[in-house]
Coordinates of C-alpha atoms in Angstrom, one line a residue:
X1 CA 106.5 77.6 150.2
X2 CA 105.9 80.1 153.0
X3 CA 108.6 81.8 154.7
X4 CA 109.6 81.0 158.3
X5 CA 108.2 83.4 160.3
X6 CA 110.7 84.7 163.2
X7 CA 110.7 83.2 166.7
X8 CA 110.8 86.3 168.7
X9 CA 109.1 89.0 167.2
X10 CA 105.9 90.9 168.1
X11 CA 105.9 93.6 171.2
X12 CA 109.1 91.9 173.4
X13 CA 109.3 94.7 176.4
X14 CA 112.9 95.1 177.9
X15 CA 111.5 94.5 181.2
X16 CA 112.8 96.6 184.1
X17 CA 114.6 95.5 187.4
X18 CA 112.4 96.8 190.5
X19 CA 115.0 97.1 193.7
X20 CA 113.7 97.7 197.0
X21 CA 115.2 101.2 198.7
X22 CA 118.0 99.0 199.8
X23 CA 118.8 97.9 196.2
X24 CA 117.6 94.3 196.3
X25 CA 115.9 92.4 193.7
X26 CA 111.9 93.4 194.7
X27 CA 111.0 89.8 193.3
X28 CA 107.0 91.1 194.2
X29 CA 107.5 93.5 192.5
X30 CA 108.6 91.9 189.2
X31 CA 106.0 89.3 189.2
X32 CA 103.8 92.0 189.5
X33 CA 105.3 93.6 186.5
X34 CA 105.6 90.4 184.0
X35 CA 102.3 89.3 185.2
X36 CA 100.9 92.0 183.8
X37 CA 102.8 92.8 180.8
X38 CA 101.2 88.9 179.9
X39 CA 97.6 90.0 180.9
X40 CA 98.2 92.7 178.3
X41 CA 99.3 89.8 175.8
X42 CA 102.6 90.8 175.0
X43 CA 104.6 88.2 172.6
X44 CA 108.2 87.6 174.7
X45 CA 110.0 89.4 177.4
X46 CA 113.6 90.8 177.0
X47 CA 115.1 90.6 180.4
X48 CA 118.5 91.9 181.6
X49 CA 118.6 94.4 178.7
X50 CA 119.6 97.7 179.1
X51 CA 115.8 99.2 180.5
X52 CA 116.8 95.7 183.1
X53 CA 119.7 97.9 184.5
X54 CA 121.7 94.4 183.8
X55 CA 125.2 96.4 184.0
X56 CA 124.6 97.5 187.3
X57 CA 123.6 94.6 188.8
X58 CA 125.9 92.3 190.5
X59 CA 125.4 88.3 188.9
X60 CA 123.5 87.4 192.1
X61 CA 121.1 89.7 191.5
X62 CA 120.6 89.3 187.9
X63 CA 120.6 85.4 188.3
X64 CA 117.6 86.1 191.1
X65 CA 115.5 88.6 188.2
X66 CA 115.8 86.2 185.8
X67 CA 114.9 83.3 187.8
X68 CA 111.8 85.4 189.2
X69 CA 110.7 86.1 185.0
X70 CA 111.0 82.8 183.6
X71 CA 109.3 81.3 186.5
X72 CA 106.4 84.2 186.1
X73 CA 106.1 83.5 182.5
X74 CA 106.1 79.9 182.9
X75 CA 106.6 79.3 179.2
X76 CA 103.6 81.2 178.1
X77 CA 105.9 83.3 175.9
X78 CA 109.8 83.2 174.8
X79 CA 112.1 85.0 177.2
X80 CA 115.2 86.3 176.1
X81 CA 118.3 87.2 178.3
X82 CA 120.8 90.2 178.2
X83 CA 124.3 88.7 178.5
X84 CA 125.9 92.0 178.0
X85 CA 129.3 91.9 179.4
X86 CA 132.2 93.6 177.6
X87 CA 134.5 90.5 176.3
X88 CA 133.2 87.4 175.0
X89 CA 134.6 85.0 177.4
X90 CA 132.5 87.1 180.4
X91 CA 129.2 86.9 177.7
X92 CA 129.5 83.2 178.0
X93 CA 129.4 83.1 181.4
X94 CA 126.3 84.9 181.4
X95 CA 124.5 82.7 178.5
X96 CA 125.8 79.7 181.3
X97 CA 124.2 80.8 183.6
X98 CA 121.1 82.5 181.7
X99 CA 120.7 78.7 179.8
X100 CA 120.5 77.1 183.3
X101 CA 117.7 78.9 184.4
X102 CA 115.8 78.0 181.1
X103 CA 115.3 80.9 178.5
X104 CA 114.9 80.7 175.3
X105 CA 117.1 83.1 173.6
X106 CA 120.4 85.0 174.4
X107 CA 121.1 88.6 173.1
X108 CA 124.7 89.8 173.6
X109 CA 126.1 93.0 172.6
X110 CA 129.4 94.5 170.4
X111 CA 132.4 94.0 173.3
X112 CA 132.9 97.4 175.0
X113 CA 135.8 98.9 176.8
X114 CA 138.0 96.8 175.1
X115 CA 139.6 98.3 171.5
X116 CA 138.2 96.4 168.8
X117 CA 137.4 96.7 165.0
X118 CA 135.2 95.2 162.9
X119 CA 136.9 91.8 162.6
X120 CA 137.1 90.9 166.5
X121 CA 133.3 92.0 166.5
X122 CA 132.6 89.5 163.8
X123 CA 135.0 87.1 165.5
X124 CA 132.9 88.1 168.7
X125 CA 129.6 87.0 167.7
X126 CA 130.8 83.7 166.1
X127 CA 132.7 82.4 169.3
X128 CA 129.5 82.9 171.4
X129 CA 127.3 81.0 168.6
X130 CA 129.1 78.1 168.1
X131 CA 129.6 78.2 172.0
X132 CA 126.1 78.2 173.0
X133 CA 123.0 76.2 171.9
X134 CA 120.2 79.0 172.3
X135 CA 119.6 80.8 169.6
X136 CA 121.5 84.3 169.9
X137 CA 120.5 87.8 169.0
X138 CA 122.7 90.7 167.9
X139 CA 121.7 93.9 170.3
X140 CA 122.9 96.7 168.3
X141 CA 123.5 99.7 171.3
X142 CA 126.5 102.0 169.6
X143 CA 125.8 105.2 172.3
X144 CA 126.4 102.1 174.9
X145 CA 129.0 100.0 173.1
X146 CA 130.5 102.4 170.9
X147 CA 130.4 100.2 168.1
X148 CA 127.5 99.8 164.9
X149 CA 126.9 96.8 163.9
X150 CA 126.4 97.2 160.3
X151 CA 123.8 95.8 157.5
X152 CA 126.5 94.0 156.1
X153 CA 127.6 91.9 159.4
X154 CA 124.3 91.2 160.6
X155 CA 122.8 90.1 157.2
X156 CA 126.2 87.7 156.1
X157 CA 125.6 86.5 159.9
X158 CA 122.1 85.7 159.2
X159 CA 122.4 83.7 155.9
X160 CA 125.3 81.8 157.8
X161 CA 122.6 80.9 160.3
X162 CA 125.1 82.7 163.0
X163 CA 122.4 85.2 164.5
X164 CA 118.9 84.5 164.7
X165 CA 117.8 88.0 165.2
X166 CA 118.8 91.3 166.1
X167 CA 117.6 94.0 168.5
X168 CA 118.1 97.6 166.9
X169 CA 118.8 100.3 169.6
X170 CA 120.8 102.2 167.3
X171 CA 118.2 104.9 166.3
X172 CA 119.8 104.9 162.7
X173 CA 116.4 104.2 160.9
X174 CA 118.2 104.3 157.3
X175 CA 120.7 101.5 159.0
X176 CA 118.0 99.2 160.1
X177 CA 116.0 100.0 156.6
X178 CA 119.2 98.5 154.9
X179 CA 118.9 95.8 157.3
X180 CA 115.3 94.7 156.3
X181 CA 116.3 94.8 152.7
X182 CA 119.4 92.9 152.7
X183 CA 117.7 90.3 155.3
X184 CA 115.2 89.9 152.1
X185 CA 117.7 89.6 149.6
X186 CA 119.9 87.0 151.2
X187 CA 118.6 85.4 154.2
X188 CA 114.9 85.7 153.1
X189 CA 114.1 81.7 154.5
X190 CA 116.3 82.4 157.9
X191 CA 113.4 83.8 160.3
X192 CA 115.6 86.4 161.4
X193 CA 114.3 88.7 164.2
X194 CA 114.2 91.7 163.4
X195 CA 113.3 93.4 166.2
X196 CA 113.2 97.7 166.3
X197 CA 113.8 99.4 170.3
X198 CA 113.2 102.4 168.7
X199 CA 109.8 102.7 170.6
X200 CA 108.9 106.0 168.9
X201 CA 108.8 105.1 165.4
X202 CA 107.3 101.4 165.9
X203 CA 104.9 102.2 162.9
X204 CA 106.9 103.1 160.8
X205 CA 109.9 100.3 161.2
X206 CA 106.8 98.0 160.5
X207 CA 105.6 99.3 157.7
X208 CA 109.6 98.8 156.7
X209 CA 109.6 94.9 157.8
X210 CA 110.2 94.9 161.5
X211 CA 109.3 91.7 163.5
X212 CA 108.4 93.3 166.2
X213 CA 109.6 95.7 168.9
X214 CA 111.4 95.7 172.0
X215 CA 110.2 99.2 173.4
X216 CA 111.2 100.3 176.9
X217 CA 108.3 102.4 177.8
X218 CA 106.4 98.9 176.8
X219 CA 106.9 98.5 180.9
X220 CA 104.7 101.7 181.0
X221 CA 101.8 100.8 178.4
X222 CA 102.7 97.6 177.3
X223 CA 98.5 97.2 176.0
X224 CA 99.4 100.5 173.7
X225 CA 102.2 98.4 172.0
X226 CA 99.9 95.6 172.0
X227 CA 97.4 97.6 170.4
X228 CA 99.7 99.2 168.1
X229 CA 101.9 96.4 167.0
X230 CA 98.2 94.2 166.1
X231 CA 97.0 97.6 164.2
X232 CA 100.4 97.2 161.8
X233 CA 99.9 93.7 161.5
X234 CA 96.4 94.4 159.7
X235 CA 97.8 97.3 157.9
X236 CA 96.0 99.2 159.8
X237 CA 98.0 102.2 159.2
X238 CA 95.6 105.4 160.6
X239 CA 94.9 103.1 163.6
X240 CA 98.4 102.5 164.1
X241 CA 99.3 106.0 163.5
X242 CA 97.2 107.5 166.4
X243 CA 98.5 104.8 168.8
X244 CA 101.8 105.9 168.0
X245 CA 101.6 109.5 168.7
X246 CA 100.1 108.7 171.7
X247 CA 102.9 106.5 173.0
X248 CA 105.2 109.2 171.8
X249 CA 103.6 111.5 174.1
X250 CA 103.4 109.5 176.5
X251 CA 107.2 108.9 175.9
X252 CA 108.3 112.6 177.0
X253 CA 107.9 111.4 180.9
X254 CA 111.9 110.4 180.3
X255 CA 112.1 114.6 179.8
X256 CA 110.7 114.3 183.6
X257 CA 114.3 114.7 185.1
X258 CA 116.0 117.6 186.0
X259 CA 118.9 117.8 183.3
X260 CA 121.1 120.0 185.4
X261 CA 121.3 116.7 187.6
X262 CA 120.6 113.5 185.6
X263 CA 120.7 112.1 182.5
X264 CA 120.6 109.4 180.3
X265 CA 119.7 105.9 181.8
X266 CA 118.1 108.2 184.9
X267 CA 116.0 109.6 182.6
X268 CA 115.0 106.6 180.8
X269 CA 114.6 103.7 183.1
X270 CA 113.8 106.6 186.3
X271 CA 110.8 107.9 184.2
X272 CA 109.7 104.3 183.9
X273 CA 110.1 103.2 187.3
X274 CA 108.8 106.1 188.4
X275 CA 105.5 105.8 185.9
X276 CA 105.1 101.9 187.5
X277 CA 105.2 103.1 191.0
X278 CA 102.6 105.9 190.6
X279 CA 100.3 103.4 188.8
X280 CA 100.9 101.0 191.4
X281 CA 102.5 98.5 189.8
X282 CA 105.9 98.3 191.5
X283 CA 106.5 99.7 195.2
X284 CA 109.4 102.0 194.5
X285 CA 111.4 103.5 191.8
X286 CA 114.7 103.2 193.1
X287 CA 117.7 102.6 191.0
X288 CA 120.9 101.2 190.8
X289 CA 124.1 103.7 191.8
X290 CA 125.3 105.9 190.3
X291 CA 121.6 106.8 188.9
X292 CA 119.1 108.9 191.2
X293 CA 115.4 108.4 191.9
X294 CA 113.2 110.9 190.4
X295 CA 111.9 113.6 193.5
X296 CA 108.9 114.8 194.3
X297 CA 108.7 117.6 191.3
X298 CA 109.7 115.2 188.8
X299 CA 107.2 112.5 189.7
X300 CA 104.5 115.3 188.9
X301 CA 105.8 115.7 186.0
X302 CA 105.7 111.7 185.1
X303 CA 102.0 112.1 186.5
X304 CA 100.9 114.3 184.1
X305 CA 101.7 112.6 181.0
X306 CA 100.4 109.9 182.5
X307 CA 97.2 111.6 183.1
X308 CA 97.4 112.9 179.4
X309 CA 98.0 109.4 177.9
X310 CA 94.8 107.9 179.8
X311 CA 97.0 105.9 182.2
X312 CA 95.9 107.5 185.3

């Protein structure tokens, strides 16, 4: 008997949200961006993740990028939604509405702001399965939540058939190496996703047992995860290796920013708007307030590893 492989797994990029210099939806823009994150023969789409700005979008607007992704995909590959709100009644609301418009999977988050421990996240995650009829991923985000999910939640949820993956943002590789080996211990027939955004060490979370990857600077290169994520699957590992230090070069563009004036998600999903605009694949790299656009001496900066990686 062969074991279930996982529904979403391979290289899923967190797509981002291109806005127009008015902060609208740029619906070109994002078809140009899934269409060719398919071209490059990615396995799934995450949209409305954290890369997807989803937080600082109002429901309009994230009902409009969603619309504009599943109708670009057109069922070619799974799409998974973001419902990341910070209490679980406000996360169904989200998995309404992202159901309606006819993804695959949900992927909800740890509930933030409010004071919780580890029995209302438990409670959390149940609610929302038994409340929905998509299967429903665990994003684990702790610098954005402030909560880790641990080995032990995520693994009793998958042999209870609660979660049907998980998408590791945690950067705790000795966390999500637990992970792998409990899923394999307990849930080993579940085809639980295990999926790393840790887009740095891709090879090596492989080599551990990942499913795939969820990588943000997949918008960037998505053919290098392609590339990369096909080498591991053929043990490959030298081939693999090389990919991967090239991606994480490529990856310093989000040190593009000027630290005395930005940081975090303006260093992140800036450097890769900015990277899709240079390489003409989106027509501006403005972002959602309170984040910043990258100037003039920045954008060199993005060009240059971009130069370096190939891209360009």
């Amino acid at each position: 008997m062969t074991t279930p492989a996982p529904r979403f797994a391979g290289v899923v990029p967190p797509v981002v949200t291109p806005l127009t210099e008015e902060g609208a939806v740029d619906v070109a823009s994002l078809e140009r961006l899934v269409e060719r994150m398919l071209a490059a023969g990615v396995d799934g789409i995450f949209a409305l993740g954290s890369s997807g700005e989803t937080v600082f979008l109002t429901d309009s607007q994230r009902d409009q990028a969603l619309e504009t992704v599943v109708k670009t995909v057109g069922g070619t590959v799974p799409v998974i939604a973001g419902c990341i709100e910070p209490t679980t009644r406000r996360v169904l609301d989200r998995a309404d509405a992202s159901t309606r418009l006819g993804v695959d999977g949900l992927v909800a988050t740890a509930p933030f702001y409010a004071i919780v421990g580890p029995h209302e996240v438990e409670r959390h995650f149940r609610s929302l399965a038994a409340s929905v009829e998509l299967p429903l991923l665990a994003y684990d985000i702790p610098v954005c939540v402030h909560t880790k999910l641990s080995p032990g939640l995520l693994s009793r949820l998958a042999v209870e058939g609660v979660l049907a993956g998980v998408k590791d943002s945690s950067g705790d590789d000795v966390s999500f190496r637990q992970l792998v080996l409990s899923i394999a211990e307990h849930a080993p027939d579940a085809g639980f996703s295990l999926l790393t955004g840790h887009e740095v060490v891709v090879d090596a979370m492989m080599l551990a047992g990942a499913s795939g990857s969820v990588p943000g600077l997949g918008n960037v290169d998505p053919e290098g995860y392609v590339r990369l994520h096909r080498a591991c699957v053929a043990a490959d590992w030298d081939t693999a290796r090389a990919e991967q230090d090239r991606l994480t070069r490529l990856f310093r563009i989000v040190d593009a920013a000027d630290p005395a004036t930005a940081a975090g998600a303006t260093r992140g999903v800036g450097a890769f708007k900015t990277a899709l605009a240079l390489l003409g694949v989106i027509d501006s790299n403005a972002v959602s307030l309170p984040l910043r656009p990258l100037d003039a001496d920045e954008t060199a900066r993005v060009r240059g590893h971009l130069e370096l990686a190939g891209l360009l």
